[in-house]
CSV table of C-alpha atoms in Angstrom, one decimal:
chain,number,residue,atom,x,y,z
E,16,MET,CA,-12.2,-25.0,-30.1
E,17,GLN,CA,-14.0,-22.3,-28.1
E,18,ASN,CA,-12.7,-18.8,-28.7
E,19,CYS,CA,-12.0,-16.7,-25.5
E,20,LYS,CA,-11.4,-13.1,-25.4
E,21,LYS,CA,-8.4,-12.1,-23.4
E,22,ASN,CA,-10.2,-10.7,-20.5
E,23,ASP,CA,-12.3,-14.0,-20.1
E,24,GLN,CA,-9.0,-16.1,-19.7
E,25,ALA,CA,-8.0,-17.2,-16.1
E,26,PRO,CA,-5.0,-15.1,-15.1
E,27,MET,CA,-1.6,-16.9,-14.9
E,28,PRO,CA,-0.7,-18.1,-11.3
E,29,LEU,CA,1.7,-16.0,-9.5
E,30,SER,CA,5.1,-17.5,-8.5
E,31,ASN,CA,5.5,-18.7,-4.8
E,32,ARG,CA,9.2,-17.9,-4.7
E,33,PHE,CA,12.0,-15.8,-6.4
E,34,ALA,CA,14.5,-18.5,-6.0
E,35,GLU,CA,14.3,-22.1,-4.9
E,36,ASP,CA,17.3,-21.9,-2.4
E,37,GLY,CA,15.4,-22.2,1.0
E,38,ILE,CA,16.1,-18.5,2.0
E,39,PRO,CA,12.9,-17.0,3.7
E,40,GLU,CA,11.4,-14.7,1.5
E,41,VAL,CA,9.3,-11.5,2.5
E,42,GLY,CA,7.1,-9.7,-0.1
E,43,ILE,CA,6.8,-5.9,0.5
E,44,ASP,CA,4.5,-3.3,-1.3
E,45,GLU,CA,2.9,0.0,-0.4
E,46,ALA,CA,-0.5,1.8,-0.8
E,47,GLY,CA,-1.2,5.5,-0.8
E,48,ARG,CA,2.1,6.9,-2.3
E,49,GLY,CA,0.1,8.9,-4.8
E,50,SER,CA,-2.6,10.0,-2.2
E,51,PHE,CA,-3.3,13.8,-1.6
E,52,TRP,CA,-4.2,13.1,2.0
E,53,GLY,CA,-3.2,10.8,4.7
E,54,PRO,CA,-0.5,8.2,5.4
E,55,ILE,CA,1.4,5.9,3.1
E,56,VAL,CA,1.0,2.2,4.3
E,57,ALA,CA,3.2,-0.7,3.4
E,58,GLY,CA,2.5,-4.4,3.9
E,59,ALA,CA,5.0,-7.3,4.3
E,60,LEU,CA,4.2,-11.0,4.1
E,61,MET,CA,6.2,-14.2,4.4
E,62,ILE,CA,4.6,-17.2,2.9
E,63,PRO,CA,5.7,-20.7,4.1
E,64,PRO,CA,7.1,-23.5,2.0
E,65,GLU,CA,4.6,-25.1,-0.3
E,66,SER,CA,5.0,-28.4,1.7
E,67,GLU,CA,3.4,-26.7,4.6
E,68,TRP,CA,0.2,-25.4,2.7
E,69,THR,CA,-3.1,-26.6,3.7
E,70,ASP,CA,-5.9,-26.8,1.1
E,71,THR,CA,-7.5,-23.6,2.5
E,72,LEU,CA,-4.2,-21.8,2.3
E,73,ARG,CA,-3.6,-23.0,-1.2
E,74,ALA,CA,-7.1,-21.7,-2.2
E,75,THR,CA,-6.5,-18.3,-0.7
E,76,LEU,CA,-2.9,-18.0,-2.3
E,77,GLY,CA,-4.5,-18.9,-5.7
E,78,GLN,CA,-6.6,-15.8,-5.6
E,79,LEU,CA,-3.9,-13.3,-4.9
E,80,ARG,CA,-3.3,-10.6,-7.4
E,81,ASP,CA,-2.1,-6.9,-7.6
E,82,SER,CA,-4.5,-5.3,-5.1
E,83,LYS,CA,-5.7,-2.7,-7.7
E,84,LYS,CA,-7.1,-5.5,-9.8
E,85,ILE,CA,-9.4,-6.8,-7.0
E,86,SER,CA,-12.7,-5.4,-5.9
E,87,PRO,CA,-12.8,-3.7,-2.6
E,88,LYS,CA,-15.1,-6.3,-1.2
E,89,LYS,CA,-12.7,-9.2,-2.2
E,90,ARG,CA,-9.7,-7.4,-1.1
E,91,ALA,CA,-11.2,-7.0,2.3
E,92,LEU,CA,-11.9,-10.7,2.4
E,93,LEU,CA,-8.5,-11.7,1.2
E,94,SER,CA,-6.9,-9.4,3.8
E,95,LYS,CA,-8.8,-11.1,6.5
E,96,GLN,CA,-7.8,-14.6,5.2
E,97,ILE,CA,-4.2,-13.6,4.9
E,98,LYS,CA,-4.1,-12.5,8.6
E,99,GLU,CA,-5.7,-15.5,9.7
E,100,LEU,CA,-3.7,-18.0,7.7
E,101,LEU,CA,-0.4,-16.3,7.5
E,102,PRO,CA,0.8,-15.0,10.8
E,103,LEU,CA,4.1,-13.8,9.4
E,104,HIS,CA,2.9,-10.5,8.1
E,105,GLY,CA,3.3,-6.7,9.2
E,106,ILE,CA,1.9,-3.4,8.5
E,107,GLY,CA,4.0,0.0,8.4
E,108,VAL,CA,2.4,3.4,8.5
E,109,VAL,CA,4.0,6.8,7.9
E,110,GLY,CA,1.8,9.6,8.6
E,111,ALA,CA,1.2,12.9,6.5
E,112,GLU,CA,3.2,15.1,9.1
E,113,GLU,CA,6.2,12.8,8.4
E,114,ILE,CA,5.7,13.0,4.7
E,115,ASN,CA,5.6,16.7,4.7
E,116,ARG,CA,8.7,16.9,6.9
E,117,GLU,CA,10.8,14.3,5.2
E,118,GLY,CA,9.5,13.8,1.8
E,119,ILE,CA,7.6,10.9,0.0
E,120,THR,CA,10.7,8.9,-1.1
E,121,TRP,CA,12.0,8.8,2.6
E,122,ALA,CA,8.3,7.8,3.7
E,123,ASN,CA,8.1,5.2,1.2
E,124,ARG,CA,11.2,3.5,2.4
E,125,GLU,CA,10.3,4.0,6.0
E,126,ALA,CA,7.0,2.4,5.6
E,127,PHE,CA,8.7,-0.6,4.1
E,128,ARG,CA,11.1,-0.7,6.9
E,129,ARG,CA,8.2,-0.5,9.5
E,130,ALA,CA,6.2,-3.2,7.8
E,131,PHE,CA,9.1,-5.5,7.6
E,132,GLN,CA,10.1,-4.9,11.3
E,133,ALA,CA,6.5,-5.7,12.3
E,134,VAL,CA,6.7,-9.3,10.8
E,135,PRO,CA,7.1,-11.5,13.7
E,136,PHE,CA,9.9,-13.6,12.4
E,137,PRO,CA,13.0,-13.8,14.6
E,138,ASP,CA,15.7,-14.3,12.1
E,139,LYS,CA,15.1,-11.3,9.8
E,140,PRO,CA,18.8,-10.9,8.7
E,141,SER,CA,18.3,-14.2,7.0
E,142,CYS,CA,15.5,-13.0,4.8
E,143,ARG,CA,15.4,-12.1,1.0
E,144,LEU,CA,13.2,-9.0,0.6
E,145,LEU,CA,11.1,-8.9,-2.6
E,146,ILE,CA,10.1,-5.3,-3.0
E,147,ASP,CA,7.6,-4.0,-5.5
E,148,GLY,CA,9.0,-1.0,-7.5
E,149,VAL,CA,12.4,0.5,-7.5
E,150,LEU,CA,13.0,1.7,-4.0
E,151,SER,CA,15.5,-0.4,-1.9
E,152,LEU,CA,15.3,-0.7,1.9
E,153,ASP,CA,18.0,1.6,3.4
E,154,LYS,CA,20.6,0.2,5.8
E,155,TRP,CA,19.8,-3.5,4.9
E,156,ASP,CA,22.8,-5.6,4.5
E,157,GLY,CA,20.7,-8.8,3.4
E,158,GLN,CA,19.4,-9.7,0.1
E,159,GLN,CA,16.7,-7.6,-1.7
E,160,GLU,CA,15.2,-7.8,-5.1
E,161,LEU,CA,13.5,-4.7,-6.7
E,162,ILE,CA,10.8,-6.1,-8.9
E,163,VAL,CA,8.7,-3.6,-11.1
E,164,GLU,CA,5.0,-4.8,-11.0
E,165,GLY,CA,6.1,-7.4,-8.5
E,166,ASP,CA,2.6,-7.6,-7.2
E,167,ASP,CA,1.6,-9.2,-10.6
E,168,GLN,CA,4.4,-11.8,-10.4
E,169,TYR,CA,4.9,-13.0,-6.7
E,170,MET,CA,2.4,-14.3,-4.2
E,171,ALA,CA,4.2,-12.6,-1.3
E,172,ILE,CA,4.2,-9.2,-2.9
E,173,ALA,CA,0.6,-9.5,-4.1
E,174,GLY,CA,-0.4,-10.5,-0.5
E,175,ALA,CA,1.5,-7.5,0.9
E,176,SER,CA,-0.2,-5.1,-1.5
E,177,ILE,CA,-3.6,-6.4,-0.4
E,178,LEU,CA,-2.7,-6.0,3.3
E,179,ALA,CA,-1.4,-2.4,2.5
E,180,LYS,CA,-4.3,-1.4,0.4
E,181,VAL,CA,-7.0,-2.5,2.9
E,182,ALA,CA,-5.1,-1.1,5.9
E,183,HIS,CA,-4.7,2.3,4.0
E,184,ASP,CA,-8.3,2.6,3.1
E,185,GLU,CA,-9.6,1.5,6.5
E,186,TRP,CA,-7.4,4.2,8.0
E,187,ILE,CA,-9.0,6.8,6.0
E,188,HIS,CA,-12.6,5.6,6.6
E,189,ALA,CA,-12.0,5.4,10.3
E,190,TYR,CA,-10.7,8.9,10.3
E,191,CYS,CA,-13.6,10.2,8.4
E,192,GLU,CA,-16.1,8.5,10.7
E,193,ALA,CA,-14.5,10.4,13.6
E,194,HIS,CA,-14.4,13.7,11.6
E,195,PRO,CA,-17.3,13.7,9.3
E,196,GLU,CA,-16.6,17.4,8.4
E,197,CYS,CA,-13.5,16.2,6.7
E,198,GLU,CA,-15.5,13.8,4.7
E,199,GLU,CA,-18.0,16.4,3.8
E,200,ARG,CA,-15.4,18.8,2.5
E,201,TYR,CA,-12.9,16.5,0.6
E,202,HIS,CA,-15.0,13.4,-0.2
E,203,LEU,CA,-12.1,11.2,1.2
E,204,CYS,CA,-14.1,8.0,1.6
E,205,SER,CA,-14.9,7.7,-2.1
E,206,SER,CA,-11.4,8.8,-3.1
E,207,ASN,CA,-9.4,7.0,-0.5
E,208,GLY,CA,-7.3,10.2,-0.2
E,209,TYR,CA,-6.5,10.4,-4.0
E,210,GLY,CA,-6.9,13.5,-6.1
E,211,THR,CA,-10.4,13.0,-7.6
E,212,ALA,CA,-12.2,16.0,-9.1
E,213,LYS,CA,-14.4,16.2,-6.0
E,214,HIS,CA,-11.3,16.1,-3.7
E,215,ARG,CA,-9.6,18.9,-5.7
E,216,GLU,CA,-12.7,20.8,-5.7
E,217,GLY,CA,-12.8,20.7,-1.9
E,218,ILE,CA,-9.3,21.8,-1.7
E,219,ARG,CA,-10.1,24.9,-4.1
E,220,LEU,CA,-13.1,25.8,-1.8
E,221,TYR,CA,-11.7,25.1,1.7
E,222,GLY,CA,-7.9,25.1,1.4
E,223,GLY,CA,-5.7,22.2,2.8
E,224,HIS,CA,-6.3,20.0,5.7
E,225,GLU,CA,-3.5,19.2,8.2
E,226,LEU,CA,-3.4,15.6,6.7
E,227,HIS,CA,-2.9,16.7,3.2
E,228,ARG,CA,0.5,16.5,1.6
E,229,GLU,CA,1.7,20.0,0.9
E,230,GLN,CA,3.6,19.5,-2.1
E,231,TYR,CA,0.9,17.4,-3.7
E,232,ILE,CA,-1.9,20.1,-3.4
E,233,GLN,CA,-0.2,23.4,-4.1
E,234,ARG,CA,-1.8,24.0,-7.5
E,235,TRP,CA,-5.4,23.6,-6.1
E,236,LEU,CA,-4.9,25.8,-3.0
E,237,PRO,CA,-7.0,29.0,-3.1
E,238,GLY,CA,-5.1,31.8,-4.5
E,239,GLY,CA,-2.2,29.8,-5.7
E,240,SER,CA,-2.0,27.7,-8.9
E,241,GLN,CA,1.6,26.9,-9.6
E,242,ARG,CA,2.7,23.4,-9.2
E,243,GLY,CA,5.6,23.2,-6.8
E,244,LYS,CA,4.9,26.7,-5.2
E,245,ARG,CA,5.1,26.2,-1.4
E,246,LYS,CA,3.1,28.2,1.0
E,247,GLU,CA,4.3,28.0,4.6
E,248,SER,CA,1.5,26.9,7.1
E,249,CYS,CA,-1.0,26.3,4.4
E,250,LEU,CA,-2.6,23.5,6.1
E,251,ILE,CA,-5.6,24.0,8.5
E,252,ARG,CA,-7.0,22.0,11.3
E,253,LEU,CA,-10.7,21.2,11.4
């Protein structure tokens, strides 16, 4: 018998459904909650019954994993395939201005809501939502299941996480193409908005940008080092 290291073993396949009861299920996940800069983006995805899968769709679904465990190149390819093969998907974006005004918990839920509303499925009240993490969808009377690390368990959530991550990173790269001075200061393309050492150094040198999240960057702003200390009008436009 051949000995295999754990990392060499093929990952366990993800589940297609939460329950075998015929209720339409929509997976929902987000990207960018922990970013210092830019929007939080959510993806939502409905996968059809297995009886309707083509060989091409089956091959794509077999590759779905938590987006953080997939290379950027493969994520982009899978996102493209998901959009082509699975029309019942949606993206929800909540910008930095809304995050600064309403808070990240509200923004996270609102991104979920917008992503779900963008799914072109007419009978939304009949759906069961499979949400990665611990935040439920507000004002939703239908079924919803909160699943910690759900993107490692269910295809629909994993697919939603890939859609969200690719959309989030593409948003940032597009902004930096249009505003190269922002990339030069904060190294956003390499960090995708997260608080890397170069990004934090840019905040120390140049202060905050209008798309930074105020509460996230206070300790690195020039002249202020205390976490949670809020300075009014600390964000600048470039």
